[in-house]
mmCIF file of C-alpha atoms and ligand atoms in Angstrom:
data_model
loop_
_atom_site.group_PDB
_atom_site.id
_atom_site.type_symbol
_atom_site.label_atom_id
_atom_site.label_comp_id
_atom_site.label_asym_id
_atom_site.label_seq_id
_atom_site.Cartn_x
_atom_site.Cartn_y
_atom_site.Cartn_z
ATOM 1 C CA MET K 1 -102.942 7.255 -76.306
ATOM 2 C CA LYS K 2 -105.061 9.983 -74.740
ATOM 3 C CA ARG K 3 -104.552 13.040 -76.971
ATOM 4 C CA THR K 4 -104.406 16.875 -75.995
ATOM 5 C CA ALA K 5 -104.546 19.674 -78.152
ATOM 6 C CA ILE K 6 -104.436 23.570 -77.652
ATOM 7 C CA ILE K 7 -106.596 25.517 -80.056
ATOM 8 C CA THR K 8 -106.078 29.125 -80.378
ATOM 9 C CA GLY K 9 -108.964 31.416 -81.519
ATOM 10 C CA ALA K 10 -111.298 28.596 -80.244
ATOM 11 C CA SER K 11 -114.152 31.024 -79.440
ATOM 12 C CA ARG K 12 -115.426 31.542 -83.167
ATOM 13 C CA GLY K 13 -115.207 30.481 -86.901
ATOM 14 C CA ILE K 14 -112.700 27.959 -87.657
ATOM 15 C CA GLY K 15 -111.119 27.467 -84.265
ATOM 16 C CA ARG K 16 -114.490 26.792 -82.767
ATOM 17 C CA ALA K 17 -115.258 24.209 -85.490
ATOM 18 C CA VAL K 18 -112.016 22.510 -84.811
ATOM 19 C CA ALA K 19 -112.502 22.428 -81.198
ATOM 20 C CA ILE K 20 -115.935 20.470 -81.872
ATOM 21 C CA ASN K 21 -114.375 18.157 -84.642
ATOM 22 C CA LEU K 22 -111.440 17.193 -81.978
ATOM 23 C CA ALA K 23 -113.799 16.773 -79.089
ATOM 24 C CA ASN K 24 -115.756 14.337 -81.162
ATOM 25 C CA LYS K 25 -112.492 12.301 -81.717
ATOM 26 C CA GLY K 26 -112.038 12.357 -78.003
ATOM 27 C CA PHE K 27 -109.074 14.829 -77.533
ATOM 28 C CA SER K 28 -108.698 16.787 -74.285
ATOM 29 C CA LEU K 29 -108.828 20.435 -75.036
ATOM 30 C CA VAL K 30 -107.266 23.654 -74.217
ATOM 31 C CA LEU K 31 -109.488 26.318 -75.742
ATOM 32 C CA VAL K 32 -107.838 29.868 -76.096
ATOM 33 C CA TYR K 33 -109.975 32.801 -76.511
ATOM 34 C CA ASN K 34 -109.260 36.450 -76.339
ATOM 35 C CA ARG K 35 -112.251 38.908 -76.436
ATOM 36 C CA SER K 36 -115.166 36.592 -76.921
ATOM 37 C CA TYR K 37 -116.205 35.510 -73.538
ATOM 38 C CA ASP K 38 -119.780 34.726 -74.228
ATOM 39 C CA LYS K 39 -118.978 32.811 -77.411
ATOM 40 C CA ILE K 40 -116.390 30.523 -75.320
ATOM 41 C CA LYS K 41 -118.962 30.049 -72.464
ATOM 42 C CA GLU K 42 -121.482 28.970 -75.491
ATOM 43 C CA LEU K 43 -118.886 26.435 -76.818
ATOM 44 C CA GLU K 44 -118.273 25.118 -73.312
ATOM 45 C CA GLN K 45 -121.768 24.348 -73.053
ATOM 46 C CA GLU K 46 -121.702 22.554 -76.365
ATOM 47 C CA LEU K 47 -118.650 20.608 -75.204
ATOM 48 C CA ASN K 48 -119.952 19.636 -71.727
ATOM 49 C CA GLY K 49 -119.994 15.843 -71.250
ATOM 50 C CA LYS K 50 -118.323 15.344 -74.508
ATOM 51 C CA CYS K 51 -114.526 15.821 -73.621
ATOM 52 C CA ASP K 52 -112.472 17.224 -70.932
ATOM 53 C CA PHE K 53 -111.451 20.902 -71.530
ATOM 54 C CA ILE K 54 -110.248 24.273 -69.727
ATOM 55 C CA SER K 55 -110.793 27.402 -71.589
ATOM 56 C CA VAL K 56 -107.876 30.090 -71.304
ATOM 57 C CA CYS K 57 -108.109 33.876 -71.787
ATOM 58 C CA ALA K 58 -104.812 34.870 -73.705
ATOM 59 C CA ASP K 59 -103.829 37.694 -76.102
ATOM 60 C CA VAL K 60 -101.544 35.230 -78.228
ATOM 61 C CA SER K 61 -99.741 38.299 -79.555
ATOM 62 C CA LYS K 62 -98.061 38.330 -76.111
ATOM 63 C CA PRO K 63 -95.403 35.767 -75.541
ATOM 64 C CA SER K 64 -96.237 35.574 -71.633
ATOM 65 C CA ASP K 65 -99.721 34.927 -72.300
ATOM 66 C CA VAL K 66 -98.963 31.931 -74.348
ATOM 67 C CA GLN K 67 -96.434 30.771 -71.642
ATOM 68 C CA LYS K 68 -99.398 31.065 -69.396
ATOM 69 C CA VAL K 69 -101.630 28.841 -71.544
ATOM 70 C CA PHE K 70 -98.861 26.235 -71.868
ATOM 71 C CA ASN K 71 -98.405 26.236 -67.998
ATOM 72 C CA LEU K 72 -102.124 26.012 -67.388
ATOM 73 C CA ALA K 73 -102.413 22.886 -70.172
ATOM 74 C CA LYS K 74 -99.562 21.251 -68.538
ATOM 75 C CA GLU K 75 -101.164 21.698 -64.934
ATOM 76 C CA LYS K 76 -104.389 20.301 -66.183
ATOM 77 C CA PHE K 77 -103.478 17.488 -68.710
ATOM 78 C CA GLY K 78 -99.545 16.838 -68.102
ATOM 79 C CA PHE K 79 -98.697 16.906 -71.675
ATOM 80 C CA VAL K 80 -99.729 18.625 -75.050
ATOM 81 C CA ASP K 81 -99.052 16.393 -78.269
ATOM 82 C CA THR K 82 -101.216 18.595 -80.697
ATOM 83 C CA LEU K 83 -101.159 22.414 -81.424
ATOM 84 C CA ILE K 84 -103.526 24.333 -83.559
ATOM 85 C CA ASN K 85 -102.277 27.861 -84.403
ATOM 86 C CA ASN K 86 -105.458 29.314 -85.790
ATOM 87 C CA ALA K 87 -105.764 32.474 -83.932
ATOM 88 C CA GLY K 88 -105.429 35.530 -86.239
ATOM 89 C CA ILE K 89 -106.765 38.969 -87.494
ATOM 90 C CA SER K 90 -107.148 40.171 -90.857
ATOM 91 C CA HIS K 91 -106.092 43.951 -91.919
ATOM 92 C CA ILE K 92 -107.114 45.545 -95.250
ATOM 93 C CA GLY K 93 -105.302 48.892 -96.289
ATOM 94 C CA PHE K 94 -103.275 50.698 -98.943
ATOM 95 C CA PHE K 95 -99.823 49.881 -98.286
ATOM 96 C CA ASP K 96 -98.614 53.707 -98.248
ATOM 97 C CA THR K 97 -100.957 54.069 -95.379
ATOM 98 C CA GLU K 98 -99.523 51.520 -93.132
ATOM 99 C CA THR K 99 -97.774 52.237 -89.957
ATOM 100 C CA GLN K 100 -95.043 50.570 -87.723
ATOM 101 C CA GLU K 101 -97.984 50.244 -84.955
ATOM 102 C CA THR K 102 -99.957 48.304 -87.771
ATOM 103 C CA TYR K 103 -96.900 46.104 -88.507
ATOM 104 C CA ASP K 104 -96.557 45.019 -84.920
ATOM 105 C CA LYS K 105 -100.119 44.307 -84.479
ATOM 106 C CA ILE K 106 -100.584 42.363 -87.358
ATOM 107 C CA MET K 107 -96.852 40.419 -87.251
ATOM 108 C CA ASP K 108 -97.417 39.895 -83.294
ATOM 109 C CA THR K 109 -100.889 38.454 -83.645
ATOM 110 C CA ASN K 110 -100.598 36.471 -86.713
ATOM 111 C CA PHE K 111 -96.714 35.283 -86.706
ATOM 112 C CA ARG K 112 -95.058 35.745 -83.383
ATOM 113 C CA SER K 113 -98.045 33.866 -82.003
ATOM 114 C CA VAL K 114 -97.406 30.884 -83.977
ATOM 115 C CA PHE K 115 -93.712 31.298 -83.198
ATOM 116 C CA THR K 116 -94.019 31.562 -79.506
ATOM 117 C CA ALA K 117 -96.362 28.414 -79.311
ATOM 118 C CA CYS K 118 -94.300 26.227 -81.635
ATOM 119 C CA LEU K 119 -91.358 27.073 -79.230
ATOM 120 C CA LEU K 120 -93.037 26.215 -76.000
ATOM 121 C CA ALA K 121 -94.763 23.004 -77.616
ATOM 122 C CA SER K 122 -91.612 21.643 -79.318
ATOM 123 C CA LYS K 123 -89.620 21.166 -76.195
ATOM 124 C CA ASP K 124 -92.036 18.451 -74.745
ATOM 125 C CA MET K 125 -92.875 17.243 -78.191
ATOM 126 C CA ILE K 126 -89.256 16.346 -78.999
ATOM 127 C CA ALA K 127 -88.612 14.805 -75.385
ATOM 128 C CA ASN K 128 -91.791 12.609 -76.270
ATOM 129 C CA LYS K 129 -90.979 11.759 -79.746
ATOM 130 C CA PHE K 130 -94.483 12.537 -81.044
ATOM 131 C CA GLY K 131 -96.322 15.751 -82.021
ATOM 132 C CA ARG K 132 -98.815 17.374 -84.583
ATOM 133 C CA ILE K 133 -98.616 20.987 -85.203
ATOM 134 C CA VAL K 134 -100.965 22.778 -87.744
ATOM 135 C CA ASN K 135 -100.591 26.379 -88.286
ATOM 136 C CA VAL K 136 -103.585 28.399 -90.191
ATOM 137 C CA SER K 137 -102.130 30.348 -92.830
ATOM 138 C CA SER K 138 -104.098 31.555 -95.687
ATOM 139 C CA VAL K 139 -104.225 31.471 -99.510
ATOM 140 C CA TRP K 140 -102.658 34.925 -99.235
ATOM 141 C CA GLY K 141 -100.013 33.388 -97.404
ATOM 142 C CA GLN K 142 -99.194 31.463 -100.624
ATOM 143 C CA LYS K 143 -100.202 34.104 -103.304
ATOM 144 C CA GLY K 144 -100.266 37.493 -101.874
ATOM 145 C CA ALA K 145 -102.945 40.041 -102.168
ATOM 146 C CA SER K 146 -103.360 43.864 -103.052
ATOM 147 C CA MET K 147 -104.369 45.888 -100.121
ATOM 148 C CA GLU K 148 -103.478 42.900 -97.867
ATOM 149 C CA VAL K 149 -99.758 43.349 -97.877
ATOM 150 C CA LEU K 150 -99.076 42.997 -94.073
ATOM 151 C CA TYR K 151 -101.488 40.151 -93.583
ATOM 152 C CA SER K 152 -100.207 38.278 -96.663
ATOM 153 C CA ALA K 153 -96.655 38.866 -95.313
ATOM 154 C CA SER K 154 -97.497 37.458 -91.964
ATOM 155 C CA LYS K 155 -99.222 34.285 -93.568
ATOM 156 C CA HIS K 156 -96.248 33.895 -95.874
ATOM 157 C CA ALA K 157 -94.056 33.556 -92.588
ATOM 158 C CA VAL K 158 -96.393 31.361 -91.002
ATOM 159 C CA VAL K 159 -95.696 29.194 -94.218
ATOM 160 C CA GLY K 160 -92.032 29.613 -94.143
ATOM 161 C CA LEU K 161 -91.862 28.469 -90.317
ATOM 162 C CA THR K 162 -94.128 25.525 -90.984
ATOM 163 C CA ARG K 163 -91.813 24.051 -93.717
ATOM 164 C CA SER K 164 -88.865 24.502 -91.898
ATOM 165 C CA LEU K 165 -89.727 23.641 -88.530
ATOM 166 C CA ASN K 166 -91.105 20.476 -90.086
ATOM 167 C CA ALA K 167 -87.779 19.632 -91.651
ATOM 168 C CA GLU K 168 -86.229 20.001 -88.164
ATOM 169 C CA LEU K 169 -88.709 18.257 -85.900
ATOM 170 C CA ALA K 170 -90.059 15.467 -88.231
ATOM 171 C CA PRO K 171 -86.905 13.358 -87.088
ATOM 172 C CA SER K 172 -88.485 13.592 -83.894
ATOM 173 C CA GLY K 173 -91.814 12.324 -84.581
ATOM 174 C CA ILE K 174 -93.255 15.643 -85.024
ATOM 175 C CA LEU K 175 -95.089 16.592 -88.168
ATOM 176 C CA VAL K 176 -95.753 20.224 -88.851
ATOM 177 C CA ASN K 177 -98.273 21.761 -91.563
ATOM 178 C CA ALA K 178 -100.077 24.569 -92.561
ATOM 179 C CA VAL K 179 -103.685 25.086 -94.024
ATOM 180 C CA CYS K 180 -104.333 27.943 -96.299
ATOM 181 C CA PRO K 181 -108.157 28.552 -96.681
ATOM 182 C CA GLY K 182 -109.646 30.671 -99.263
ATOM 183 C CA VAL K 183 -112.753 32.589 -98.568
ATOM 184 C CA ILE K 184 -114.460 30.963 -95.446
ATOM 185 C CA ASP K 185 -117.813 32.235 -94.191
ATOM 186 C CA THR K 186 -116.841 33.578 -90.618
ATOM 187 C CA ASP K 187 -117.045 36.640 -88.796
ATOM 188 C CA MET K 188 -113.724 37.655 -90.516
ATOM 189 C CA ASN K 189 -115.646 38.051 -93.905
ATOM 190 C CA ARG K 190 -118.739 39.651 -92.427
ATOM 191 C CA HIS K 191 -117.870 43.140 -93.617
ATOM 192 C CA PHE K 192 -118.583 42.235 -97.368
ATOM 193 C CA SER K 193 -121.528 43.745 -99.054
ATOM 194 C CA ALA K 194 -124.246 41.334 -100.523
ATOM 195 C CA GLU K 195 -122.558 42.441 -104.112
ATOM 196 C CA ASP K 196 -118.873 41.921 -102.841
ATOM 197 C CA LYS K 197 -120.011 38.435 -101.692
ATOM 198 C CA ARG K 198 -121.499 37.753 -105.156
ATOM 199 C CA LEU K 199 -118.545 38.992 -107.186
ATOM 200 C CA ILE K 200 -116.013 36.796 -104.969
ATOM 201 C CA GLU K 201 -118.402 33.809 -105.351
ATOM 202 C CA GLU K 202 -118.348 33.905 -109.030
ATOM 203 C CA ASP K 203 -114.590 33.691 -108.933
ATOM 204 C CA ILE K 204 -114.879 30.363 -106.754
ATOM 205 C CA PRO K 205 -115.325 27.469 -108.816
ATOM 206 C CA LEU K 206 -117.602 25.644 -106.330
ATOM 207 C CA GLY K 207 -119.805 28.879 -106.501
ATOM 208 C CA ARG K 208 -119.817 29.511 -102.501
ATOM 209 C CA PHE K 209 -117.626 30.490 -99.542
ATOM 210 C CA GLY K 210 -116.231 27.584 -97.420
ATOM 211 C CA LYS K 211 -117.623 26.573 -93.996
ATOM 212 C CA ALA K 212 -115.851 26.480 -90.974
ATOM 213 C CA GLU K 213 -116.329 22.972 -90.673
ATOM 214 C CA GLU K 214 -114.632 22.264 -94.119
ATOM 215 C CA VAL K 215 -111.471 23.845 -92.833
ATOM 216 C CA ALA K 216 -111.801 21.903 -89.322
ATOM 217 C CA SER K 217 -111.940 18.536 -91.287
ATOM 218 C CA VAL K 218 -108.585 18.972 -92.963
ATOM 219 C CA ILE K 219 -106.849 20.390 -89.790
ATOM 220 C CA SER K 220 -108.262 17.338 -87.966
ATOM 221 C CA MET K 221 -106.946 14.915 -90.557
ATOM 222 C CA LEU K 222 -103.444 16.431 -89.968
ATOM 223 C CA THR K 223 -103.349 15.653 -86.567
ATOM 224 C CA GLU K 224 -103.905 11.990 -86.855
ATOM 225 C CA GLU K 225 -101.228 9.551 -85.551
ATOM 226 C CA ASN K 226 -101.165 7.775 -88.870
ATOM 227 C CA LEU K 227 -100.002 10.740 -90.815
ATOM 228 C CA TYR K 228 -97.255 10.974 -93.688
ATOM 229 C CA ILE K 229 -97.712 14.773 -94.555
ATOM 230 C CA GLY K 230 -95.245 17.106 -93.335
ATOM 231 C CA GLY K 231 -94.104 20.653 -93.971
ATOM 232 C CA GLU K 232 -96.935 21.338 -96.635
ATOM 233 C CA ASP K 233 -99.165 24.371 -96.891
ATOM 234 C CA ILE K 234 -102.439 22.845 -98.074
ATOM 235 C CA SER K 235 -104.841 25.104 -100.036
ATOM 236 C CA ILE K 236 -108.447 24.863 -99.043
ATOM 237 C CA THR K 237 -110.068 27.041 -101.595
ATOM 238 C CA ALA K 238 -112.218 24.732 -103.833
ATOM 239 C CA GLY K 239 -109.945 26.132 -106.587
ATOM 240 C CA TYR K 240 -110.311 29.891 -105.924
HETATM 241 P P1 NAP T 1 -112.717 34.959 -86.802
HETATM 242 O O1 NAP T 1 -114.211 34.166 -86.923
HETATM 243 O O2 NAP T 1 -112.581 36.367 -86.913
HETATM 244 O O3 NAP T 1 -112.120 34.382 -85.440
HETATM 245 C C1 NAP T 1 -110.666 34.858 -85.143
HETATM 246 C C2 NAP T 1 -110.403 34.081 -83.780
HETATM 247 O O4 NAP T 1 -109.056 34.647 -83.624
HETATM 248 C C3 NAP T 1 -111.319 34.239 -82.560
HETATM 249 O O5 NAP T 1 -111.355 33.343 -81.821
HETATM 250 C C4 NAP T 1 -110.364 35.291 -81.801
HETATM 251 O O6 NAP T 1 -110.595 35.335 -80.603
HETATM 252 C C5 NAP T 1 -108.796 34.838 -81.951
HETATM 253 N N1 NAP T 1 -108.067 35.983 -81.992
HETATM 254 C C6 NAP T 1 -107.872 36.884 -82.805
HETATM 255 N N2 NAP T 1 -106.764 37.728 -81.957
HETATM 256 C C7 NAP T 1 -106.371 37.264 -80.959
HETATM 257 C C8 NAP T 1 -105.515 37.491 -79.993
HETATM 258 N N3 NAP T 1 -104.487 38.542 -79.980
HETATM 259 N N4 NAP T 1 -105.306 36.614 -79.316
HETATM 260 C C9 NAP T 1 -106.038 35.359 -78.923
HETATM 261 N N5 NAP T 1 -106.888 35.196 -79.770
HETATM 262 C C10 NAP T 1 -106.985 36.040 -80.914
HETATM 263 O O7 NAP T 1 -111.772 34.320 -87.744
HETATM 264 P P2 NAP T 1 -111.658 32.933 -88.655
HETATM 265 O O8 NAP T 1 -112.195 33.233 -90.247
HETATM 266 O O9 NAP T 1 -112.229 31.697 -87.722
HETATM 267 O O10 NAP T 1 -110.050 32.677 -88.618
HETATM 268 C C11 NAP T 1 -109.189 31.942 -88.226
HETATM 269 C C12 NAP T 1 -108.085 31.540 -88.707
HETATM 270 O O11 NAP T 1 -108.177 31.401 -90.405
HETATM 271 C C13 NAP T 1 -107.134 33.163 -88.942
HETATM 272 O O12 NAP T 1 -105.831 33.152 -88.571
HETATM 273 C C14 NAP T 1 -107.325 33.561 -90.285
HETATM 274 O O13 NAP T 1 -106.204 34.728 -90.758
HETATM 275 C C15 NAP T 1 -107.236 32.598 -91.032
HETATM 276 N N6 NAP T 1 -108.078 32.511 -92.378
HETATM 277 C C16 NAP T 1 -109.330 32.813 -92.427
HETATM 278 C C17 NAP T 1 -109.920 33.009 -93.701
HETATM 279 C C18 NAP T 1 -111.388 33.338 -93.880
HETATM 280 O O14 NAP T 1 -111.857 33.716 -94.878
HETATM 281 N N7 NAP T 1 -112.104 33.450 -92.884
HETATM 282 C C19 NAP T 1 -109.129 32.783 -94.850
HETATM 283 C C20 NAP T 1 -107.971 32.438 -94.556
HETATM 284 C C21 NAP T 1 -107.552 32.354 -93.398
HETATM 285 P P3 NAP T 1 -111.682 36.330 -79.849
HETATM 286 O O15 NAP T 1 -112.884 36.612 -80.485
HETATM 287 O O16 NAP T 1 -111.941 35.580 -78.364
HETATM 288 O O17 NAP T 1 -110.988 37.382 -79.388
#
């Protein structure tokens, strides 16, 4: 069976690593990016000749943009059997300084996007009795973090949706899982000073940040046809 995956946040970091991993496995890809036009062009160059793909510019916090992604995916490939909800933004701040605007931004980008894409993907997947959905949550979506209350709440919501949706969709052959990375070496963590980084690494038993490729290999495993894992939130933290 020819597989087709939508990957949100494919332009950089973890999403980019997932795109390369799935391309090597022969997937056709729908690469969703938002602001990083140059980065998606670089990725396109890397994937040229390796797999079929289209790139779609979309702000996944907007349901109409997510609908556009699915329309273009179906037009090009006919059917999407794999959905990787990876796009997300971090946010650090004292809780008593948060605003309704920040709430909307974080929840719409990190959670509404996942809800909308799952909704659009599920209809065809149910009809075809097969699907794989992987939602990228966070270790803070399992444990919660000071000064990251909204981010943590949005990522807990992703885990809650994952568990419940798997219970509903697994009877139709659709497995839904979440991954919960710890601290991964991507642009999201470039703001750390060398000293901050050293202190965090002291708390990671393996002694270093994770690599995007290491998260991608777990996500890739969760897309396999031979899979007996569903409704899980899998930590990728090396024990952090
Ligand atoms: P990153 O390097 O900052 O990349 C973020 C990606 O999300 C980019 O491709 C960006 O696209 C996309 N994105 C952001 N807002 C978007 C929007 N409104 N619409 C469409 N795309 C949007 O981050 P990363 O570390 O790879 O993070 C990927 C996922 O892993 C996120 O959900 C993050 O919360 C989660 N995570 C990361 C870590 C970590 O330590 N890095 C830990 C736990 C969980 P453009 O650049 O094209 O705008």
